[in-house]
PDB file of C-alpha atoms in Angstrom:
ATOM      1  CA  MET L   1      39.223 127.822-147.486  1.00  0.00           C
ATOM      2  CA  MET L   2      36.292 126.729-145.931  1.00  0.00           C
ATOM      3  CA  PHE L   3      34.369 129.145-148.122  1.00  0.00           C
ATOM      4  CA  PHE L   4      35.630 127.736-151.309  1.00  0.00           C
ATOM      5  CA  GLY L   5      35.040 124.290-150.454  1.00  0.00           C
ATOM      6  CA  PHE L   6      31.625 123.927-148.371  1.00  0.00           C
ATOM      7  CA  ILE L   7      29.924 127.160-150.145  1.00  0.00           C
ATOM      8  CA  PHE L   8      31.686 128.008-153.571  1.00  0.00           C
ATOM      9  CA  LEU L   9      32.593 124.253-154.277  1.00  0.00           C
ATOM     10  CA  ILE L  10      29.027 123.023-152.790  1.00  0.00           C
ATOM     11  CA  GLY L  11      27.298 125.390-155.018  1.00  0.00           C
ATOM     12  CA  GLN L  12      28.994 124.112-157.965  1.00  0.00           C
ATOM     13  CA  ALA L  13      28.530 120.685-157.865  1.00  0.00           C
ATOM     14  CA  ILE L  14      24.367 121.732-156.881  1.00  0.00           C
ATOM     15  CA  LEU L  15      24.467 123.427-160.400  1.00  0.00           C
ATOM     16  CA  ALA L  16      26.327 120.523-161.858  1.00  0.00           C
ATOM     17  CA  TYR L  17      23.396 118.203-163.253  1.00  0.00           C
ATOM     18  CA  GLN L  18      21.725 121.874-164.871  1.00  0.00           C
ATOM     19  CA  THR L  19      25.360 123.245-166.271  1.00  0.00           C
ATOM     20  CA  VAL L  20      27.567 120.412-167.423  1.00  0.00           C
ATOM     21  CA  PRO L  21      27.120 118.951-170.782  1.00  0.00           C
ATOM     22  CA  GLY L  22      27.360 115.180-171.137  1.00  0.00           C
ATOM     23  CA  THR L  23      25.624 112.067-170.147  1.00  0.00           C
ATOM     24  CA  HIS L  24      23.962 111.738-166.573  1.00  0.00           C
ATOM     25  CA  GLU L  25      26.705 109.647-165.761  1.00  0.00           C
ATOM     26  CA  THR L  26      29.134 112.656-166.373  1.00  0.00           C
ATOM     27  CA  GLN L  27      26.913 114.790-164.628  1.00  0.00           C
ATOM     28  CA  LYS L  28      27.121 112.357-161.118  1.00  0.00           C
ATOM     29  CA  ILE L  29      30.914 112.383-161.940  1.00  0.00           C
ATOM     30  CA  VAL L  30      31.428 115.562-161.706  1.00  0.00           C
ATOM     31  CA  HIS L  31      29.262 116.017-158.683  1.00  0.00           C
ATOM     32  CA  LEU L  32      31.197 113.761-156.414  1.00  0.00           C
ATOM     33  CA  THR L  33      34.434 114.880-157.452  1.00  0.00           C
ATOM     34  CA  LEU L  34      33.603 118.117-156.268  1.00  0.00           C
ATOM     35  CA  HIS L  35      31.660 117.220-153.197  1.00  0.00           C
ATOM     36  CA  LEU L  36      35.424 115.027-152.564  1.00  0.00           C
ATOM     37  CA  ILE L  37      37.386 118.368-152.992  1.00  0.00           C
ATOM     38  CA  ALA L  38      35.118 120.347-150.818  1.00  0.00           C
ATOM     39  CA  ILE L  39      35.127 117.658-148.105  1.00  0.00           C
ATOM     40  CA  ILE L  40      38.990 117.743-148.793  1.00  0.00           C
ATOM     41  CA  LEU L  41      39.099 121.408-148.112  1.00  0.00           C
ATOM     42  CA  GLY L  42      36.943 121.159-145.294  1.00  0.00           C
ATOM     43  CA  ILE L  43      39.022 118.818-143.304  1.00  0.00           C
ATOM     44  CA  VAL L  44      41.857 120.825-143.981  1.00  0.00           C
ATOM     45  CA  GLY L  45      40.026 123.813-142.974  1.00  0.00           C
ATOM     46  CA  LEU L  46      39.480 122.680-139.592  1.00  0.00           C
ATOM     47  CA  CYS L  47      42.338 120.839-138.767  1.00  0.00           C
ATOM     48  CA  ALA L  48      43.862 124.579-139.344  1.00  0.00           C
ATOM     49  CA  VAL L  49      41.239 126.329-137.329  1.00  0.00           C
ATOM     50  CA  PHE L  50      41.798 123.245-134.651  1.00  0.00           C
ATOM     51  CA  LYS L  51      45.710 123.750-134.592  1.00  0.00           C
ATOM     52  CA  PHE L  52      45.039 127.568-134.882  1.00  0.00           C
ATOM     53  CA  HIS L  53      43.154 127.544-131.184  1.00  0.00           C
ATOM     54  CA  ASP L  54      45.727 125.529-129.848  1.00  0.00           C
ATOM     55  CA  MET L  55      48.508 128.014-131.121  1.00  0.00           C
ATOM     56  CA  MET L  56      46.460 131.136-129.620  1.00  0.00           C
ATOM     57  CA  ASN L  57      45.398 129.000-126.628  1.00  0.00           C
ATOM     58  CA  LEU L  58      41.836 129.610-127.488  1.00  0.00           C
ATOM     59  CA  THR L  59      38.684 127.676-126.416  1.00  0.00           C
ATOM     60  CA  ASP L  60      37.315 125.065-129.595  1.00  0.00           C
ATOM     61  CA  VAL L  61      33.669 124.174-130.633  1.00  0.00           C
ATOM     62  CA  TYR L  62      31.966 126.905-127.884  1.00  0.00           C
ATOM     63  CA  SER L  63      29.982 128.768-130.585  1.00  0.00           C
ATOM     64  CA  LEU L  64      27.288 129.040-132.761  1.00  0.00           C
ATOM     65  CA  HIS L  65      29.050 129.081-135.354  1.00  0.00           C
ATOM     66  CA  SER L  66      31.530 125.932-134.346  1.00  0.00           C
ATOM     67  CA  TRP L  67      28.605 123.968-133.558  1.00  0.00           C
ATOM     68  CA  ILE L  68      26.778 124.321-137.028  1.00  0.00           C
ATOM     69  CA  GLY L  69      30.006 124.037-138.890  1.00  0.00           C
ATOM     70  CA  ILE L  70      30.863 120.775-137.453  1.00  0.00           C
ATOM     71  CA  GLY L  71      26.621 119.591-137.408  1.00  0.00           C
ATOM     72  CA  THR L  72      27.470 120.603-141.678  1.00  0.00           C
ATOM     73  CA  PHE L  73      30.304 118.874-141.561  1.00  0.00           C
ATOM     74  CA  CYS L  74      29.522 115.289-139.925  1.00  0.00           C
ATOM     75  CA  LEU L  75      26.435 115.729-142.044  1.00  0.00           C
ATOM     76  CA  PHE L  76      27.526 115.995-145.237  1.00  0.00           C
ATOM     77  CA  GLY L  77      30.307 113.721-144.487  1.00  0.00           C
ATOM     78  CA  LEU L  78      27.171 110.967-143.801  1.00  0.00           C
ATOM     79  CA  GLN L  79      25.147 112.617-147.152  1.00  0.00           C
ATOM     80  CA  TRP L  80      28.109 111.872-149.685  1.00  0.00           C
ATOM     81  CA  LEU L  81      28.794 108.629-148.371  1.00  0.00           C
ATOM     82  CA  LEU L  82      24.876 107.606-148.696  1.00  0.00           C
ATOM     83  CA  GLY L  83      24.808 109.031-152.137  1.00  0.00           C
ATOM     84  CA  LEU L  84      27.990 106.619-152.765  1.00  0.00           C
ATOM     85  CA  VAL L  85      26.752 103.502-152.035  1.00  0.00           C
ATOM     86  CA  PHE L  86      22.482 104.598-153.245  1.00  0.00           C
ATOM     87  CA  MET L  87      23.642 106.138-156.203  1.00  0.00           C
ATOM     88  CA  PHE L  88      26.376 103.737-157.706  1.00  0.00           C
ATOM     89  CA  GLN L  89      25.438 100.194-156.318  1.00  0.00           C
ATOM     90  CA  ALA L  90      21.407 101.001-155.340  1.00  0.00           C
ATOM     91  CA  SER L  91      18.768  99.073-157.515  1.00  0.00           C
ATOM     92  CA  PRO L  92      17.589 101.707-159.766  1.00  0.00           C
ATOM     93  CA  GLN L  93      13.908 101.653-158.099  1.00  0.00           C
ATOM     94  CA  SER L  94      16.839 102.646-154.706  1.00  0.00           C
ATOM     95  CA  ARG L  95      17.731 105.034-156.213  1.00  0.00           C
ATOM     96  CA  ASN L  96      14.613 106.634-157.590  1.00  0.00           C
ATOM     97  CA  SER L  97      13.361 106.338-154.013  1.00  0.00           C
ATOM     98  CA  MET L  98      16.140 108.009-152.640  1.00  0.00           C
ATOM     99  CA  ALA L  99      17.299 110.717-154.880  1.00  0.00           C
ATOM    100  CA  PRO L 100      14.462 113.439-153.822  1.00  0.00           C
ATOM    101  CA  TRP L 101      15.809 113.055-150.353  1.00  0.00           C
ATOM    102  CA  HIS L 102      19.553 113.378-151.558  1.00  0.00           C
ATOM    103  CA  VAL L 103      18.286 116.910-153.352  1.00  0.00           C
ATOM    104  CA  ALA L 104      16.579 117.874-150.363  1.00  0.00           C
ATOM    105  CA  GLY L 105      18.983 116.606-147.727  1.00  0.00           C
ATOM    106  CA  GLY L 106      22.074 118.650-149.918  1.00  0.00           C
ATOM    107  CA  ARG L 107      19.895 121.794-150.104  1.00  0.00           C
ATOM    108  CA  ALA L 108      18.972 122.012-146.459  1.00  0.00           C
ATOM    109  CA  LEU L 109      23.134 121.097-146.025  1.00  0.00           C
ATOM    110  CA  PHE L 110      24.301 123.863-148.518  1.00  0.00           C
ATOM    111  CA  PHE L 111      22.208 126.552-146.217  1.00  0.00           C
ATOM    112  CA  MET L 112      23.348 125.149-143.042  1.00  0.00           C
ATOM    113  CA  ALA L 113      26.815 125.735-144.506  1.00  0.00           C
ATOM    114  CA  ILE L 114      25.799 129.186-145.827  1.00  0.00           C
ATOM    115  CA  CYS L 115      24.863 129.905-141.665  1.00  0.00           C
ATOM    116  CA  ALA L 116      27.856 128.832-140.748  1.00  0.00           C
ATOM    117  CA  ALA L 117      29.800 131.100-142.786  1.00  0.00           C
ATOM    118  CA  LEU L 118      27.532 134.212-141.560  1.00  0.00           C
ATOM    119  CA  THR L 119      27.615 132.946-138.094  1.00  0.00           C
ATOM    120  CA  GLY L 120      31.665 133.051-139.012  1.00  0.00           C
ATOM    121  CA  LEU L 121      31.273 136.414-139.976  1.00  0.00           C
ATOM    122  CA  MET L 122      29.779 137.843-137.283  1.00  0.00           C
ATOM    123  CA  GLU L 123      31.585 136.217-134.526  1.00  0.00           C
ATOM    124  CA  LYS L 124      34.599 137.590-136.727  1.00  0.00           C
ATOM    125  CA  TYR L 125      33.168 141.509-136.418  1.00  0.00           C
ATOM    126  CA  THR L 126      32.005 140.996-132.374  1.00  0.00           C
ATOM    127  CA  SER L 127      35.844 139.519-131.595  1.00  0.00           C
ATOM    128  CA  SER L 128      37.578 141.986-133.607  1.00  0.00           C
ATOM    129  CA  LYS L 129      35.731 145.035-131.958  1.00  0.00           C
ATOM    130  CA  LEU L 130      35.414 146.456-135.325  1.00  0.00           C
ATOM    131  CA  LEU L 131      33.827 150.338-135.357  1.00  0.00           C
ATOM    132  CA  PRO L 132      30.801 150.275-137.508  1.00  0.00           C
ATOM    133  CA  HIS L 133      32.011 152.360-140.625  1.00  0.00           C
ATOM    134  CA  GLN L 134      35.698 150.787-140.653  1.00  0.00           C
ATOM    135  CA  ARG L 135      36.470 149.171-144.192  1.00  0.00           C
ATOM    136  CA  GLU L 136      36.568 146.116-142.463  1.00  0.00           C
ATOM    137  CA  SER L 137      32.822 146.232-141.116  1.00  0.00           C
ATOM    138  CA  ARG L 138      31.785 146.939-144.571  1.00  0.00           C
ATOM    139  CA  LEU L 139      33.981 144.120-146.314  1.00  0.00           C
ATOM    140  CA  ILE L 140      32.161 141.402-143.458  1.00  0.00           C
ATOM    141  CA  ASN L 141      29.106 142.387-144.734  1.00  0.00           C
ATOM    142  CA  PHE L 142      29.433 142.591-148.450  1.00  0.00           C
ATOM    143  CA  THR L 143      30.998 139.322-148.119  1.00  0.00           C
ATOM    144  CA  GLY L 144      28.072 138.038-146.127  1.00  0.00           C
ATOM    145  CA  LEU L 145      25.515 139.420-148.268  1.00  0.00           C
ATOM    146  CA  ALA L 146      27.328 137.744-151.325  1.00  0.00           C
ATOM    147  CA  ILE L 147      27.713 134.200-149.542  1.00  0.00           C
ATOM    148  CA  LEU L 148      23.796 134.544-148.962  1.00  0.00           C
ATOM    149  CA  LEU L 149      23.243 135.441-152.707  1.00  0.00           C
ATOM    150  CA  PHE L 150      25.283 132.947-153.963  1.00  0.00           C
ATOM    151  CA  GLY L 151      23.142 130.834-151.988  1.00  0.00           C
ATOM    152  CA  VAL L 152      19.793 131.939-152.962  1.00  0.00           C
ATOM    153  CA  PHE L 153      20.449 132.359-156.663  1.00  0.00           C
ATOM    154  CA  VAL L 154      22.239 128.269-156.726  1.00  0.00           C
ATOM    155  CA  ASP L 155      18.747 127.032-154.943  1.00  0.00           C
ATOM    156  CA  MET L 156      17.010 128.841-157.390  1.00  0.00           C
ATOM    157  CA  ALA L 157      18.604 127.540-160.174  1.00  0.00           C
ATOM    158  CA  VAL L 158      17.640 123.894-159.148  1.00  0.00           C
ATOM    159  CA  GLY L 159      14.436 124.809-157.575  1.00  0.00           C
ATOM    160  CA  LEU L 160      13.105 126.591-160.765  1.00  0.00           C
ATOM    161  CA  ALA L 161      14.660 123.980-163.376  1.00  0.00           C
ATOM    162  CA  ARG L 162      12.083 121.498-162.779  1.00  0.00           C
ATOM    163  CA  PHE L 163       9.873 124.103-164.235  1.00  0.00           C
ATOM    164  CA  PRO L 164      10.624 124.146-167.800  1.00  0.00           C
TER     165      PRO L 164
END
């Protein structure tokens, strides 16, 4: 759920400006909607994690994974709110001055989400005490590589879109 919401959907939202046909307003609505769905899935995912930790009597927010994840989620919520304010209610001059910050912040948050996912996979690998050549170990490694490559390709698509 967290992968689908915070990596896949955010990646799609980032790409919406390059892939969604139609007006700029249509692209904005798709971008906003995908991010809203990601926030909802993030809330559900965080609630599930805290509920699981309570059921298993595990400590909450103790690992690098959880710190990065919660920090990313909070900053993402702030980015979304600021995007709402500046992109729909601000003057064109304010929107133009904030747009580069919004894009840079969004790309940074996307990679923070990827870091959270990768540290989460490593945490799962370590806590499961898997042997190096077990199927689960390979699955974790390939999943991590796929997540990383997805992030790299999304970022390259955004970065290279500025150079026709």
